[in-house]
Amino acid sequence: MNNRWGLKNLGVGLGLRTAHYGTILADDPPVDWFEIISENYMQTEGRPLYMLDQIAERYPIVMHGVSMSIGSTDPLDEAYLRALRALKKRVRAAWLSDHLCWTGVAGKHVHDLLPLPYTEEALRHVTERVRYVQDFLDAPILLENPSTYIEFQGSTMPEYEFLSRLAEDADCGILLDLNNIYVSCFNHGYDPHAYLDAIPMDRVVQFHVAGHTNCGTHLIDTHIGPVIDPVWTLFREAYERTGGRSMLLEWDAEIPSFEETHKEALKAHRFATFPKRPRRSPNTPAGPADTADTADTADAADAQASTSTPPSKDAP
Amino acid sequence: MSTNRLRSLEAWFQTVITHPIDARHGAEEAEDIARQLGHGRVDEIVTSGPAISAEARLELYHYAYHARLVECLADDFAAVQDAIGERAFEEIARQYIAAHPSTHPNLNAFGAQFPEFLRTRANGRSDVRFAAELARLEWAVVEAIHAPESAALSAEALASVSAEAWPTLRLLPSSTLQRLMFDYPVNRYFQAYMNDDPIEIPAPEWSAVAVYRQDWRVYRMPLTRSMDNVLGAILRGQPLIEALSVLDAEDEVDPEDVTTWFKEWMASGFFSGLSTPSETAAR
């Protein structure tokens, strides 16, 4: 099964983190692709972009945002969207994603991925905004299922139904975070496998896995430490159901050496078979042609033709 | 399409989790919004989990909100945190978060007003007055990291200025250059902190430093009073000859020293261009 947009299985990726810039640029390690936190490279014209430009010359880049605030009832921030579009073009990102959440209201930014009530009202609201953003960016976006620690009494449907209906109604993609499914289902007492059953796999373009912190009564999505086996099991199930999608390890707290982080990501090969990727010479630019299955569907070609591309900040 | 209920729910949730004390106090502050939603108690709005209460679940978000922003400030102001201690830093950081909530999707500029906030909170405490000065230096480093790149003025471009143009010649500063003056020896302290040397909050003493970026790395150059006077005049846009004339009035400086300063400033990329009344910027 392919995804609706024919976006390629890039293989096993890593979240690009400041601490690893030096190793990546010096050693040119064999990583299939990198995911950036979009906002780390916005509102800056200095060193972060300088480093990113060099890495984007060598590796496929995918953008992952945390501040689109697609579920907020504040107006969408057009300056933010313009900056996002410019960055996408600059690094020739294969696609971009954000979260099914809101991050602030009344002009404030909480810088957290806050949960929505899963209601018809919220579904209509978010659908309308996703359509607007996709038109603005002239590209599909992926929305990631968040890790949540509360549910609203007023919700009238489970998260997986909300996400699935949103993806269909707004015609957007899904970034399926297996760790978030595990964390949220633990916190709310649901079956993570039932969650997987409800997701339209043809809309899934990418997977996330990560470590989390077990507080006994609840789990916190800290992106710390190795991925636990039940999350890898969910990944294997989801990977098989989709026929294979790009997979990425997130590690954001107590970040170990690049080698250790990469080694953890490469465990994915124990659970899934990824397409062999030709090793790119450092001098060969990465770009859309290298990150799209243009032969899959007309929609895919159209989407790609229009696609030109723990708080982190550059350390002083 | 009406989103009134969703908007009220978001306003309620945000009020609860951003309250300076805890989520319980936040819920009290948000009681009016809760009533608009037709509810009285927290657990009528959010559910309890299998093992923790609705209030405890809200507190997770409350804790995360403050911890994230305190951590963001600690990243940018690590020397300040070290100087005043983690507890005092967290206390004042939380006051700052309450007074200056983030209004931008990006956290890069969140700490922009922190140095001034610290200064206004000194209340005669010399350690906080010093910390406010140290914060200015740390913020200048952050700004230098994110400043746009500008090519350095070449010695050849400067040498090519005609003799007639020299009286009106102005040097244009690099976009990454900042000059800071302090009432404490802030740069000396900061360097000791970076070296992991034993340090104590110093007594007041005039000092100045230039913060700049070269080859994508941020540097600090201590300035003497004479250097600071000249550089300050240049950065205020005075013609170079006028900028140098401040030395005649106030300093006894060997002309060779001035030549050495300029060589060092040019080599460090302090200037990105030059202008005369009849010429636009050139390199």
mmCIF file with all atom_site columns, N, CA and C in Angstrom, chain A residues 39 42-47 50 67 71 73-74 102 104-105 108-111 121 124-125 128 149-153 187-188 217 311 313 316, chain B residues 1-3 5-7 9-10 13-14 43-47 50 52 57 61 65 68 72 76 102 104-108 141 145-147 216:
data_model
loop_
_atom_site.group_PDB
_atom_site.id
_atom_site.type_symbol
_atom_site.label_atom_id
_atom_site.label_alt_id
_atom_site.label_comp_id
_atom_site.label_asym_id
_atom_site.label_entity_id
_atom_site.label_seq_id
_atom_site.pdbx_PDB_ins_code
_atom_site.Cartn_x
_atom_site.Cartn_y
_atom_site.Cartn_z
_atom_site.occupancy
_atom_site.B_iso_or_equiv
_atom_site.pdbx_formal_charge
_atom_site.auth_seq_id
_atom_site.auth_comp_id
_atom_site.auth_asym_id
_atom_site.auth_atom_id
_atom_site.pdbx_PDB_model_num
ATOM 1   N N  . GLU A 1 39  ? 10.774  25.320 13.799 1.00 0.00 ? 39  GLU A N  1
ATOM 2   C CA . GLU A 1 39  ? 10.911  26.609 14.488 1.00 0.00 ? 39  GLU A CA 1
ATOM 3   C C  . GLU A 1 39  ? 12.344  26.915 14.885 1.00 0.00 ? 39  GLU A C  1
ATOM 4   N N  . MET A 1 42  ? 13.660  29.140 12.192 1.00 0.00 ? 42  MET A N  1
ATOM 5   C CA . MET A 1 42  ? 12.872  30.329 11.844 1.00 0.00 ? 42  MET A CA 1
ATOM 6   C C  . MET A 1 42  ? 13.249  31.417 12.839 1.00 0.00 ? 42  MET A C  1
ATOM 7   N N  . GLN A 1 43  ? 13.012  32.653 12.497 1.00 0.00 ? 43  GLN A N  1
ATOM 8   C CA . GLN A 1 43  ? 13.397  33.784 13.343 1.00 0.00 ? 43  GLN A CA 1
ATOM 9   C C  . GLN A 1 43  ? 14.895  33.741 13.668 1.00 0.00 ? 43  GLN A C  1
ATOM 10  N N  . THR A 1 44  ? 15.659  33.324 12.717 1.00 0.00 ? 44  THR A N  1
ATOM 11  C CA . THR A 1 44  ? 17.114  33.368 12.841 1.00 0.00 ? 44  THR A CA 1
ATOM 12  C C  . THR A 1 44  ? 17.689  33.540 11.448 1.00 0.00 ? 44  THR A C  1
ATOM 13  N N  . GLU A 1 45  ? 18.769  34.275 11.364 1.00 0.00 ? 45  GLU A N  1
ATOM 14  C CA . GLU A 1 45  ? 19.481  34.382 10.083 1.00 0.00 ? 45  GLU A CA 1
ATOM 15  C C  . GLU A 1 45  ? 20.938  34.019 10.287 1.00 0.00 ? 45  GLU A C  1
ATOM 16  N N  . GLY A 1 46  ? 21.221  33.363 11.395 1.00 0.00 ? 46  GLY A N  1
ATOM 17  C CA . GLY A 1 46  ? 22.608  33.114 11.756 1.00 0.00 ? 46  GLY A CA 1
ATOM 18  C C  . GLY A 1 46  ? 23.030  31.669 11.678 1.00 0.00 ? 46  GLY A C  1
ATOM 19  N N  . ARG A 1 47  ? 23.749  31.263 12.687 1.00 0.00 ? 47  ARG A N  1
ATOM 20  C CA . ARG A 1 47  ? 24.421  29.969 12.691 1.00 0.00 ? 47  ARG A CA 1
ATOM 21  C C  . ARG A 1 47  ? 23.496  28.764 12.492 1.00 0.00 ? 47  ARG A C  1
ATOM 22  N N  . TYR A 1 50  ? 22.982  28.334 8.917  1.00 0.00 ? 50  TYR A N  1
ATOM 23  C CA . TYR A 1 50  ? 24.246  28.009 8.264  1.00 0.00 ? 50  TYR A CA 1
ATOM 24  C C  . TYR A 1 50  ? 24.540  26.513 8.389  1.00 0.00 ? 50  TYR A C  1
ATOM 25  N N  . SER A 1 67  ? 4.568   24.648 16.411 1.00 0.00 ? 67  SER A N  1
ATOM 26  C CA . SER A 1 67  ? 3.868   25.897 16.745 1.00 0.00 ? 67  SER A CA 1
ATOM 27  C C  . SER A 1 67  ? 2.822   26.334 15.725 1.00 0.00 ? 67  SER A C  1
ATOM 28  N N  . GLY A 1 71  ? -5.126  23.711 16.073 1.00 0.00 ? 71  GLY A N  1
ATOM 29  C CA . GLY A 1 71  ? -6.406  23.599 16.771 1.00 0.00 ? 71  GLY A CA 1
ATOM 30  C C  . GLY A 1 71  ? -6.797  24.843 17.548 1.00 0.00 ? 71  GLY A C  1
ATOM 31  N N  . THR A 1 73  ? -8.156  28.564 18.463 1.00 0.00 ? 73  THR A N  1
ATOM 32  C CA . THR A 1 73  ? -9.217  29.412 17.929 1.00 0.00 ? 73  THR A CA 1
ATOM 33  C C  . THR A 1 73  ? -8.705  30.817 17.631 1.00 0.00 ? 73  THR A C  1
ATOM 34  N N  . ASP A 1 74  ? -7.417  31.065 17.836 1.00 0.00 ? 74  ASP A N  1
ATOM 35  C CA . ASP A 1 74  ? -6.814  32.302 17.333 1.00 0.00 ? 74  ASP A CA 1
ATOM 36  C C  . ASP A 1 74  ? -6.672  32.183 15.821 1.00 0.00 ? 74  ASP A C  1
ATOM 37  N N  . TRP A 1 102 ? -3.284  22.356 19.941 1.00 0.00 ? 102 TRP A N  1
ATOM 38  C CA . TRP A 1 102 ? -3.199  23.807 19.896 1.00 0.00 ? 102 TRP A CA 1
ATOM 39  C C  . TRP A 1 102 ? -2.097  24.205 20.869 1.00 0.00 ? 102 TRP A C  1
ATOM 40  N N  . GLY A 1 104 ? -1.703  27.649 22.063 1.00 0.00 ? 104 GLY A N  1
ATOM 41  C CA . GLY A 1 104 ? -1.934  28.925 22.732 1.00 0.00 ? 104 GLY A CA 1
ATOM 42  C C  . GLY A 1 104 ? -3.167  29.599 22.175 1.00 0.00 ? 104 GLY A C  1
ATOM 43  N N  . VAL A 1 105 ? -3.683  30.547 22.924 1.00 0.00 ? 105 VAL A N  1
ATOM 44  C CA . VAL A 1 105 ? -4.874  31.273 22.513 1.00 0.00 ? 105 VAL A CA 1
ATOM 45  C C  . VAL A 1 105 ? -4.770  32.688 23.082 1.00 0.00 ? 105 VAL A C  1
ATOM 46  N N  . LYS A 1 108 ? -1.227  34.347 23.034 1.00 0.00 ? 108 LYS A N  1
ATOM 47  C CA . LYS A 1 108 ? -0.108  33.791 23.801 1.00 0.00 ? 108 LYS A CA 1
ATOM 48  C C  . LYS A 1 108 ? 0.317   32.441 23.223 1.00 0.00 ? 108 LYS A C  1
ATOM 49  N N  . HIS A 1 109 ? 1.575   32.115 23.468 1.00 0.00 ? 109 HIS A N  1
ATOM 50  C CA . HIS A 1 109 ? 2.098   30.810 23.060 1.00 0.00 ? 109 HIS A CA 1
ATOM 51  C C  . HIS A 1 109 ? 2.572   30.066 24.304 1.00 0.00 ? 109 HIS A C  1
ATOM 52  N N  . VAL A 1 110 ? 2.011   28.914 24.514 1.00 0.00 ? 110 VAL A N  1
ATOM 53  C CA . VAL A 1 110 ? 2.332   28.117 25.692 1.00 0.00 ? 110 VAL A CA 1
ATOM 54  C C  . VAL A 1 110 ? 3.527   27.192 25.422 1.00 0.00 ? 110 VAL A C  1
ATOM 55  N N  . HIS A 1 111 ? 3.836   26.986 24.150 1.00 0.00 ? 111 HIS A N  1
ATOM 56  C CA . HIS A 1 111 ? 4.946   26.125 23.746 1.00 0.00 ? 111 HIS A CA 1
ATOM 57  C C  . HIS A 1 111 ? 4.783   24.710 24.301 1.00 0.00 ? 111 HIS A C  1
ATOM 58  N N  . GLU A 1 121 ? -17.611 20.190 16.627 1.00 0.00 ? 121 GLU A N  1
ATOM 59  C CA . GLU A 1 121 ? -17.234 21.600 16.478 1.00 0.00 ? 121 GLU A CA 1
ATOM 60  C C  . GLU A 1 121 ? -15.728 21.723 16.229 1.00 0.00 ? 121 GLU A C  1
ATOM 61  N N  . ARG A 1 124 ? -14.732 20.365 12.692 1.00 0.00 ? 124 ARG A N  1
ATOM 62  C CA . ARG A 1 124 ? -14.997 21.313 11.604 1.00 0.00 ? 124 ARG A CA 1
ATOM 63  C C  . ARG A 1 124 ? -13.957 22.435 11.599 1.00 0.00 ? 124 ARG A C  1
ATOM 64  N N  . HIS A 1 125 ? -13.655 22.919 12.783 1.00 0.00 ? 125 HIS A N  1
ATOM 65  C CA . HIS A 1 125 ? -12.707 24.027 12.916 1.00 0.00 ? 125 HIS A CA 1
ATOM 66  C C  . HIS A 1 125 ? -11.320 23.632 12.407 1.00 0.00 ? 125 HIS A C  1
ATOM 67  N N  . GLU A 1 128 ? -11.132 22.991 8.553  1.00 0.00 ? 128 GLU A N  1
ATOM 68  C CA . GLU A 1 128 ? -11.080 24.231 7.773  1.00 0.00 ? 128 GLU A CA 1
ATOM 69  C C  . GLU A 1 128 ? -9.673  24.825 7.782  1.00 0.00 ? 128 GLU A C  1
ATOM 70  N N  . TYR A 1 149 ? -2.440  13.850 28.333 1.00 0.00 ? 149 TYR A N  1
ATOM 71  C CA . TYR A 1 149 ? -2.499  13.517 29.758 1.00 0.00 ? 149 TYR A CA 1
ATOM 72  C C  . TYR A 1 149 ? -3.867  13.829 30.345 1.00 0.00 ? 149 TYR A C  1
ATOM 73  N N  . ILE A 1 150 ? -4.722  14.429 29.525 1.00 0.00 ? 150 ILE A N  1
ATOM 74  C CA . ILE A 1 150 ? -6.117  14.612 29.922 1.00 0.00 ? 150 ILE A CA 1
ATOM 75  C C  . ILE A 1 150 ? -7.013  14.308 28.726 1.00 0.00 ? 150 ILE A C  1
ATOM 76  N N  . GLU A 1 151 ? -8.260  14.071 29.024 1.00 0.00 ? 151 GLU A N  1
ATOM 77  C CA . GLU A 1 151 ? -9.304  14.074 27.995 1.00 0.00 ? 151 GLU A CA 1
ATOM 78  C C  . GLU A 1 151 ? -10.414 14.995 28.488 1.00 0.00 ? 151 GLU A C  1
ATOM 79  N N  . PHE A 1 152 ? -11.143 15.548 27.541 1.00 0.00 ? 152 PHE A N  1
ATOM 80  C CA . PHE A 1 152 ? -12.234 16.446 27.916 1.00 0.00 ? 152 PHE A CA 1
ATOM 81  C C  . PHE A 1 152 ? -13.527 15.653 28.059 1.00 0.00 ? 152 PHE A C  1
ATOM 82  N N  . GLN A 1 153 ? -14.288 16.032 29.089 1.00 0.00 ? 153 GLN A N  1
ATOM 83  C CA . GLN A 1 153 ? -15.583 15.365 29.302 1.00 0.00 ? 153 GLN A CA 1
ATOM 84  C C  . GLN A 1 153 ? -16.484 15.543 28.087 1.00 0.00 ? 153 GLN A C  1
ATOM 85  N N  . ASN A 1 187 ? -2.260  6.282  29.521 1.00 0.00 ? 187 ASN A N  1
ATOM 86  C CA . ASN A 1 187 ? -2.783  7.332  30.400 1.00 0.00 ? 187 ASN A CA 1
ATOM 87  C C  . ASN A 1 187 ? -4.311  7.354  30.461 1.00 0.00 ? 187 ASN A C  1
ATOM 88  N N  . HIS A 1 188 ? -4.953  6.851  29.384 1.00 0.00 ? 188 HIS A N  1
ATOM 89  C CA . HIS A 1 188 ? -6.416  6.924  29.352 1.00 0.00 ? 188 HIS A CA 1
ATOM 90  C C  . HIS A 1 188 ? -7.073  5.541  29.445 1.00 0.00 ? 188 HIS A C  1
ATOM 91  N N  . THR A 1 217 ? 1.895   5.923  37.748 1.00 0.00 ? 217 THR A N  1
ATOM 92  C CA . THR A 1 217 ? 0.467   6.161  37.512 1.00 0.00 ? 217 THR A CA 1
ATOM 93  C C  . THR A 1 217 ? 0.200   6.677  36.100 1.00 0.00 ? 217 THR A C  1
ATOM 94  N N  . PRO A 1 311 ? 12.260  23.775 24.239 1.00 0.00 ? 311 PRO A N  1
ATOM 95  C CA . PRO A 1 311 ? 12.764  24.583 23.713 1.00 0.00 ? 311 PRO A CA 1
ATOM 96  C C  . PRO A 1 311 ? 13.921  24.306 23.749 1.00 0.00 ? 311 PRO A C  1
ATOM 97  N N  . LYS A 1 313 ? 17.586  25.734 21.019 1.00 0.00 ? 313 LYS A N  1
ATOM 98  C CA . LYS A 1 313 ? 18.247  26.921 20.481 1.00 0.00 ? 313 LYS A CA 1
ATOM 99  C C  . LYS A 1 313 ? 19.722  26.621 20.328 1.00 0.00 ? 313 LYS A C  1
ATOM 100 N N  . PRO A 1 316 ? 25.302  29.099 22.737 1.00 0.00 ? 316 PRO A N  1
ATOM 101 C CA . PRO A 1 316 ? 26.311  30.151 22.551 1.00 0.00 ? 316 PRO A CA 1
ATOM 102 C C  . PRO A 1 316 ? 27.708  29.574 22.424 1.00 0.00 ? 316 PRO A C  1
ATOM 103 N N  . MET B 2 1   ? -18.722 29.824 10.994 1.00 0.00 ? 1   MET B N  1
ATOM 104 C CA . MET B 2 1   ? -18.857 28.678 11.895 1.00 0.00 ? 1   MET B CA 1
ATOM 105 C C  . MET B 2 1   ? -18.494 29.119 13.314 1.00 0.00 ? 1   MET B C  1
ATOM 106 N N  . SER B 2 2   ? -19.325 28.811 14.239 1.00 0.00 ? 2   SER B N  1
ATOM 107 C CA . SER B 2 2   ? -19.072 29.212 15.615 1.00 0.00 ? 2   SER B CA 1
ATOM 108 C C  . SER B 2 2   ? -18.074 28.275 16.285 1.00 0.00 ? 2   SER B C  1
ATOM 109 N N  . THR B 2 3   ? -17.116 28.864 16.936 1.00 0.00 ? 3   THR B N  1
ATOM 110 C CA . THR B 2 3   ? -16.185 28.070 17.731 1.00 0.00 ? 3   THR B CA 1
ATOM 111 C C  . THR B 2 3   ? -16.178 28.594 19.164 1.00 0.00 ? 3   THR B C  1
ATOM 112 N N  . ARG B 2 5   ? -17.566 27.685 21.947 1.00 0.00 ? 5   ARG B N  1
ATOM 113 C CA . ARG B 2 5   ? -17.340 26.745 23.046 1.00 0.00 ? 5   ARG B CA 1
ATOM 114 C C  . ARG B 2 5   ? -15.879 26.284 23.073 1.00 0.00 ? 5   ARG B C  1
ATOM 115 N N  . LEU B 2 6   ? -15.352 26.015 21.880 1.00 0.00 ? 6   LEU B N  1
ATOM 116 C CA . LEU B 2 6   ? -13.945 25.609 21.799 1.00 0.00 ? 6   LEU B CA 1
ATOM 117 C C  . LEU B 2 6   ? -13.045 26.730 22.301 1.00 0.00 ? 6   LEU B C  1
ATOM 118 N N  . ARG B 2 7   ? -13.364 27.956 21.921 1.00 0.00 ? 7   ARG B N  1
ATOM 119 C CA . ARG B 2 7   ? -12.541 29.094 22.355 1.00 0.00 ? 7   ARG B CA 1
ATOM 120 C C  . ARG B 2 7   ? -12.576 29.242 23.883 1.00 0.00 ? 7   ARG B C  1
ATOM 121 N N  . LEU B 2 9   ? -13.156 26.883 26.017 1.00 0.00 ? 9   LEU B N  1
ATOM 122 C CA . LEU B 2 9   ? -12.443 25.748 26.602 1.00 0.00 ? 9   LEU B CA 1
ATOM 123 C C  . LEU B 2 9   ? -10.932 25.968 26.549 1.00 0.00 ? 9   LEU B C  1
ATOM 124 N N  . GLU B 2 10  ? -10.461 26.497 25.421 1.00 0.00 ? 10  GLU B N  1
ATOM 125 C CA . GLU B 2 10  ? -9.023  26.767 25.298 1.00 0.00 ? 10  GLU B CA 1
ATOM 126 C C  . GLU B 2 10  ? -8.606  27.868 26.279 1.00 0.00 ? 10  GLU B C  1
ATOM 127 N N  . PHE B 2 13  ? -8.441  26.317 29.747 1.00 0.00 ? 13  PHE B N  1
ATOM 128 C CA . PHE B 2 13  ? -7.291  25.419 29.911 1.00 0.00 ? 13  PHE B CA 1
ATOM 129 C C  . PHE B 2 13  ? -5.997  26.226 30.053 1.00 0.00 ? 13  PHE B C  1
ATOM 130 N N  . GLN B 2 14  ? -5.864  27.227 29.208 1.00 0.00 ? 14  GLN B N  1
ATOM 131 C CA . GLN B 2 14  ? -4.635  28.040 29.241 1.00 0.00 ? 14  GLN B CA 1
ATOM 132 C C  . GLN B 2 14  ? -4.519  28.804 30.564 1.00 0.00 ? 14  GLN B C  1
ATOM 133 N N  . ASP B 2 43  ? -13.358 18.444 37.359 1.00 0.00 ? 43  ASP B N  1
ATOM 134 C CA . ASP B 2 43  ? -13.621 17.114 36.795 1.00 0.00 ? 43  ASP B CA 1
ATOM 135 C C  . ASP B 2 43  ? -14.921 17.055 35.989 1.00 0.00 ? 43  ASP B C  1
ATOM 136 N N  . GLU B 2 44  ? -15.607 18.197 35.922 1.00 0.00 ? 44  GLU B N  1
ATOM 137 C CA . GLU B 2 44  ? -16.728 18.261 34.976 1.00 0.00 ? 44  GLU B CA 1
ATOM 138 C C  . GLU B 2 44  ? -16.248 18.697 33.595 1.00 0.00 ? 44  GLU B C  1
ATOM 139 N N  . ILE B 2 45  ? -14.995 19.164 33.522 1.00 0.00 ? 45  ILE B N  1
ATOM 140 C CA . ILE B 2 45  ? -14.443 19.618 32.235 1.00 0.00 ? 45  ILE B CA 1
ATOM 141 C C  . ILE B 2 45  ? -13.429 18.615 31.693 1.00 0.00 ? 45  ILE B C  1
ATOM 142 N N  . VAL B 2 46  ? -12.538 18.146 32.569 1.00 0.00 ? 46  VAL B N  1
ATOM 143 C CA . VAL B 2 46  ? -11.581 17.135 32.116 1.00 0.00 ? 46  VAL B CA 1
ATOM 144 C C  . VAL B 2 46  ? -11.769 15.869 32.941 1.00 0.00 ? 46  VAL B C  1
ATOM 145 N N  . THR B 2 47  ? -11.403 14.751 32.337 1.00 0.00 ? 47  THR B N  1
ATOM 146 C CA . THR B 2 47  ? -11.632 13.467 32.993 1.00 0.00 ? 47  THR B CA 1
ATOM 147 C C  . THR B 2 47  ? -10.481 13.107 33.923 1.00 0.00 ? 47  THR B C  1
ATOM 148 N N  . PRO B 2 50  ? -7.064  6.601  34.731 1.00 0.00 ? 50  PRO B N  1
ATOM 149 C CA . PRO B 2 50  ? -7.204  5.352  35.465 1.00 0.00 ? 50  PRO B CA 1
ATOM 150 C C  . PRO B 2 50  ? -6.557  5.423  36.843 1.00 0.00 ? 50  PRO B C  1
ATOM 151 N N  . ILE B 2 52  ? -4.902  8.677  38.151 1.00 0.00 ? 52  ILE B N  1
ATOM 152 C CA . ILE B 2 52  ? -4.711  10.008 38.739 1.00 0.00 ? 52  ILE B CA 1
ATOM 153 C C  . ILE B 2 52  ? -5.928  10.887 38.472 1.00 0.00 ? 52  ILE B C  1
ATOM 154 N N  . ARG B 2 57  ? -3.835  15.654 36.679 1.00 0.00 ? 57  ARG B N  1
ATOM 155 C CA . ARG B 2 57  ? -3.523  15.648 35.245 1.00 0.00 ? 57  ARG B CA 1
ATOM 156 C C  . ARG B 2 57  ? -3.278  17.064 34.744 1.00 0.00 ? 57  ARG B C  1
ATOM 157 N N  . TYR B 2 61  ? 0.383   19.459 33.065 1.00 0.00 ? 61  TYR B N  1
ATOM 158 C CA . TYR B 2 61  ? 0.545   20.500 32.039 1.00 0.00 ? 61  TYR B CA 1
ATOM 159 C C  . TYR B 2 61  ? 1.076   21.792 32.660 1.00 0.00 ? 61  TYR B C  1
ATOM 160 N N  . TYR B 2 65  ? 4.592   23.485 31.492 1.00 0.00 ? 65  TYR B N  1
ATOM 161 C CA . TYR B 2 65  ? 4.634   24.844 30.931 1.00 0.00 ? 65  TYR B CA 1
ATOM 162 C C  . TYR B 2 65  ? 5.757   25.649 31.578 1.00 0.00 ? 65  TYR B C  1
ATOM 163 N N  . ARG B 2 68  ? 9.426   24.149 31.065 1.00 0.00 ? 68  ARG B N  1
ATOM 164 C CA . ARG B 2 68  ? 9.971   24.355 29.720 1.00 0.00 ? 68  ARG B CA 1
ATOM 165 C C  . ARG B 2 68  ? 10.521  25.761 29.563 1.00 0.00 ? 68  ARG B C  1
ATOM 166 N N  . CYS B 2 72  ? 14.301  27.143 29.107 1.00 0.00 ? 72  CYS B N  1
ATOM 167 C CA . CYS B 2 72  ? 14.670  27.991 27.962 1.00 0.00 ? 72  CYS B CA 1
ATOM 168 C C  . CYS B 2 72  ? 15.513  29.180 28.449 1.00 0.00 ? 72  CYS B C  1
ATOM 169 N N  . ASP B 2 76  ? 19.713  30.182 27.880 1.00 0.00 ? 76  ASP B N  1
ATOM 170 C CA . ASP B 2 76  ? 20.246  31.453 27.383 1.00 0.00 ? 76  ASP B CA 1
ATOM 171 C C  . ASP B 2 76  ? 21.038  32.205 28.439 1.00 0.00 ? 76  ASP B C  1
ATOM 172 N N  . SER B 2 102 ? 5.071   34.287 26.492 1.00 0.00 ? 102 SER B N  1
ATOM 173 C CA . SER B 2 102 ? 5.511   34.245 25.098 1.00 0.00 ? 102 SER B CA 1
ATOM 174 C C  . SER B 2 102 ? 4.354   34.597 24.161 1.00 0.00 ? 102 SER B C  1
ATOM 175 N N  . HIS B 2 104 ? 5.156   34.636 20.720 1.00 0.00 ? 104 HIS B N  1
ATOM 176 C CA . HIS B 2 104 ? 5.727   34.301 19.411 1.00 0.00 ? 104 HIS B CA 1
ATOM 177 C C  . HIS B 2 104 ? 5.815   32.788 19.276 1.00 0.00 ? 104 HIS B C  1
ATOM 178 N N  . PRO B 2 105 ? 5.586   32.268 18.069 1.00 0.00 ? 105 PRO B N  1
ATOM 179 C CA . PRO B 2 105 ? 5.657   30.805 17.921 1.00 0.00 ? 105 PRO B CA 1
ATOM 180 C C  . PRO B 2 105 ? 7.051   30.233 18.150 1.00 0.00 ? 105 PRO B C  1
ATOM 181 N N  . ASN B 2 106 ? 8.036   31.070 18.197 1.00 0.00 ? 106 ASN B N  1
ATOM 182 C CA . ASN B 2 106 ? 9.410   30.620 18.333 1.00 0.00 ? 106 ASN B CA 1
ATOM 183 C C  . ASN B 2 106 ? 9.962   31.088 19.676 1.00 0.00 ? 106 ASN B C  1
ATOM 184 N N  . LEU B 2 107 ? 10.781  30.271 20.296 1.00 0.00 ? 107 LEU B N  1
ATOM 185 C CA . LEU B 2 107 ? 11.320  30.637 21.616 1.00 0.00 ? 107 LEU B CA 1
ATOM 186 C C  . LEU B 2 107 ? 12.633  31.407 21.541 1.00 0.00 ? 107 LEU B C  1
ATOM 187 N N  . ASN B 2 108 ? 13.157  31.604 20.348 1.00 0.00 ? 108 ASN B N  1
ATOM 188 C CA . ASN B 2 108 ? 14.480  32.238 20.237 1.00 0.00 ? 108 ASN B CA 1
ATOM 189 C C  . ASN B 2 108 ? 14.540  33.588 20.940 1.00 0.00 ? 108 ASN B C  1
ATOM 190 N N  . VAL B 2 141 ? 25.244  37.623 23.228 1.00 0.00 ? 141 VAL B N  1
ATOM 191 C CA . VAL B 2 141 ? 25.800  36.425 22.574 1.00 0.00 ? 141 VAL B CA 1
ATOM 192 C C  . VAL B 2 141 ? 24.700  35.709 21.788 1.00 0.00 ? 141 VAL B C  1
ATOM 193 N N  . ILE B 2 145 ? 24.511  35.094 17.664 1.00 0.00 ? 145 ILE B N  1
ATOM 194 C CA . ILE B 2 145 ? 24.314  33.786 17.013 1.00 0.00 ? 145 ILE B CA 1
ATOM 195 C C  . ILE B 2 145 ? 23.279  33.901 15.894 1.00 0.00 ? 145 ILE B C  1
ATOM 196 N N  . HIS B 2 146 ? 22.207  34.633 16.169 1.00 0.00 ? 146 HIS B N  1
ATOM 197 C CA . HIS B 2 146 ? 21.087  34.653 15.229 1.00 0.00 ? 146 HIS B CA 1
ATOM 198 C C  . HIS B 2 146 ? 21.136  35.810 14.239 1.00 0.00 ? 146 HIS B C  1
ATOM 199 N N  . ALA B 2 147 ? 22.099  36.701 14.370 1.00 0.00 ? 147 ALA B N  1
ATOM 200 C CA . ALA B 2 147 ? 22.164  37.872 13.476 1.00 0.00 ? 147 ALA B CA 1
ATOM 201 C C  . ALA B 2 147 ? 22.482  37.440 12.053 1.00 0.00 ? 147 ALA B C  1
ATOM 202 N N  . TRP B 2 216 ? 31.131  32.290 11.822 1.00 0.00 ? 216 TRP B N  1
ATOM 203 C CA . TRP B 2 216 ? 29.995  31.637 12.477 1.00 0.00 ? 216 TRP B CA 1
ATOM 204 C C  . TRP B 2 216 ? 30.226  31.314 13.940 1.00 0.00 ? 216 TRP B C  1
#
